[in-house]
Amino acid sequence: RFSTGVPSGFPDVIVLTNNGQIIFVECKAKYGRLRPDQKTLHDELRKRKFVVLVPKSLEHFISELKEAMIGYIANVSAVKRG
């Protein structure tokens, strides 16, 4: 069996933004579903305040990525002001 060295269920893509945000992306087909190991690992990442996206098309990916980055920038700005 082939091993990539990452835990079972680890997302397909890691996006590192120029503002320091890390976004995990699990790519799925239109009717694709998360496996139990993926759901468990994604839940753990979210508990640690990481963004995990599960887009089902390129358009969905772009939309979710933009939304995640805008939300991150708003949170950072609020913390800096507070």
mmCIF file of C-alpha atoms in Angstrom:
data_model
loop_
_atom_site.group_PDB
_atom_site.id
_atom_site.type_symbol
_atom_site.label_atom_id
_atom_site.label_comp_id
_atom_site.label_asym_id
_atom_site.label_seq_id
_atom_site.Cartn_x
_atom_site.Cartn_y
_atom_site.Cartn_z
ATOM 1 C CA ARG A 1 0.000 0.000 0.000
ATOM 2 C CA PHE A 2 1.268 3.477 -0.924
ATOM 3 C CA SER A 3 1.862 5.944 1.925
ATOM 4 C CA THR A 4 2.143 9.708 1.491
ATOM 5 C CA GLY A 5 3.314 10.321 5.040
ATOM 6 C CA VAL A 6 0.247 12.381 6.003
ATOM 7 C CA PRO A 7 -2.551 11.184 8.312
ATOM 8 C CA SER A 8 -5.528 9.372 6.837
ATOM 9 C CA GLY A 9 -8.207 11.896 5.878
ATOM 10 C CA PHE A 10 -5.767 14.776 5.394
ATOM 11 C CA PRO A 11 -7.104 17.402 2.941
ATOM 12 C CA ASP A 12 -5.953 17.369 -0.693
ATOM 13 C CA VAL A 13 -4.617 20.925 -0.860
ATOM 14 C CA ILE A 14 -3.092 23.424 1.557
ATOM 15 C CA VAL A 15 -3.432 27.099 0.601
ATOM 16 C CA LEU A 16 -0.904 29.458 2.188
ATOM 17 C CA THR A 17 -2.019 33.050 1.721
ATOM 18 C CA ASN A 18 0.272 36.056 1.625
ATOM 19 C CA ASN A 19 -1.344 37.337 4.845
ATOM 20 C CA GLY A 20 -0.374 34.227 6.825
ATOM 21 C CA GLN A 21 -3.635 32.307 6.702
ATOM 22 C CA ILE A 22 -3.620 28.537 6.160
ATOM 23 C CA ILE A 23 -6.653 27.055 4.406
ATOM 24 C CA PHE A 24 -7.158 23.312 3.940
ATOM 25 C CA VAL A 25 -9.112 22.153 0.883
ATOM 26 C CA GLU A 26 -10.714 18.754 0.293
ATOM 27 C CA CYS A 27 -11.695 18.497 -3.377
ATOM 28 C CA LYS A 28 -14.824 16.506 -4.097
ATOM 29 C CA ALA A 29 -16.797 15.700 -7.209
ATOM 30 C CA LYS A 30 -20.302 17.112 -7.564
ATOM 31 C CA TYR A 31 -21.858 14.233 -5.600
ATOM 32 C CA GLY A 32 -18.769 13.240 -3.611
ATOM 33 C CA ARG A 33 -18.959 12.655 0.138
ATOM 34 C CA LEU A 34 -16.424 12.852 2.918
ATOM 35 C CA ARG A 35 -15.136 9.565 4.304
ATOM 36 C CA PRO A 36 -15.396 9.146 8.099
ATOM 37 C CA ASP A 37 -11.620 9.662 8.505
ATOM 38 C CA GLN A 38 -11.804 12.883 6.486
ATOM 39 C CA LYS A 39 -14.704 14.204 8.552
ATOM 40 C CA THR A 40 -12.860 13.411 11.798
ATOM 41 C CA LEU A 41 -9.634 15.106 10.703
ATOM 42 C CA HIS A 42 -11.486 18.130 9.299
ATOM 43 C CA ASP A 43 -13.358 18.509 12.598
ATOM 44 C CA GLU A 44 -10.026 18.451 14.460
ATOM 45 C CA LEU A 45 -8.581 21.114 12.155
ATOM 46 C CA ARG A 46 -11.649 23.318 12.635
ATOM 47 C CA LYS A 47 -11.404 22.931 16.440
ATOM 48 C CA ARG A 48 -7.927 24.434 16.093
ATOM 49 C CA LYS A 49 -9.457 27.409 14.206
ATOM 50 C CA PHE A 50 -8.250 26.396 10.738
ATOM 51 C CA VAL A 51 -10.492 26.920 7.723
ATOM 52 C CA VAL A 52 -11.387 23.685 5.891
ATOM 53 C CA LEU A 53 -13.186 23.974 2.558
ATOM 54 C CA VAL A 54 -14.900 21.145 0.671
ATOM 55 C CA PRO A 55 -15.738 22.579 -2.755
ATOM 56 C CA LYS A 56 -17.466 20.482 -5.403
ATOM 57 C CA SER A 57 -16.508 22.591 -8.427
ATOM 58 C CA LEU A 58 -13.906 25.150 -9.428
ATOM 59 C CA GLU A 59 -16.471 27.942 -9.129
ATOM 60 C CA HIS A 60 -17.415 26.731 -5.638
ATOM 61 C CA PHE A 61 -13.716 26.602 -4.673
ATOM 62 C CA ILE A 62 -13.078 30.184 -5.825
ATOM 63 C CA SER A 63 -16.185 31.480 -4.057
ATOM 64 C CA GLU A 64 -15.392 29.694 -0.762
ATOM 65 C CA LEU A 65 -11.746 30.756 -0.874
ATOM 66 C CA LYS A 66 -12.663 34.413 -1.363
ATOM 67 C CA GLU A 67 -15.198 34.227 1.478
ATOM 68 C CA ALA A 68 -12.683 32.579 3.827
ATOM 69 C CA MET A 69 -10.027 35.177 3.072
ATOM 70 C CA ILE A 70 -12.416 38.112 3.532
ATOM 71 C CA GLY A 71 -13.579 36.679 6.879
ATOM 72 C CA TYR A 72 -9.973 36.198 8.000
ATOM 73 C CA ILE A 73 -9.000 39.767 7.101
ATOM 74 C CA ALA A 74 -12.047 41.126 8.966
ATOM 75 C CA ASN A 75 -11.163 39.093 12.090
ATOM 76 C CA VAL A 76 -7.526 40.212 12.063
ATOM 77 C CA SER A 77 -8.558 43.853 11.631
ATOM 78 C CA ALA A 78 -10.998 43.596 14.542
ATOM 79 C CA VAL A 79 -8.315 42.102 16.806
ATOM 80 C CA LYS A 80 -5.809 44.833 15.868
ATOM 81 C CA ARG A 81 -8.366 47.549 16.664
ATOM 82 C CA GLY A 82 -9.601 45.878 19.878
#
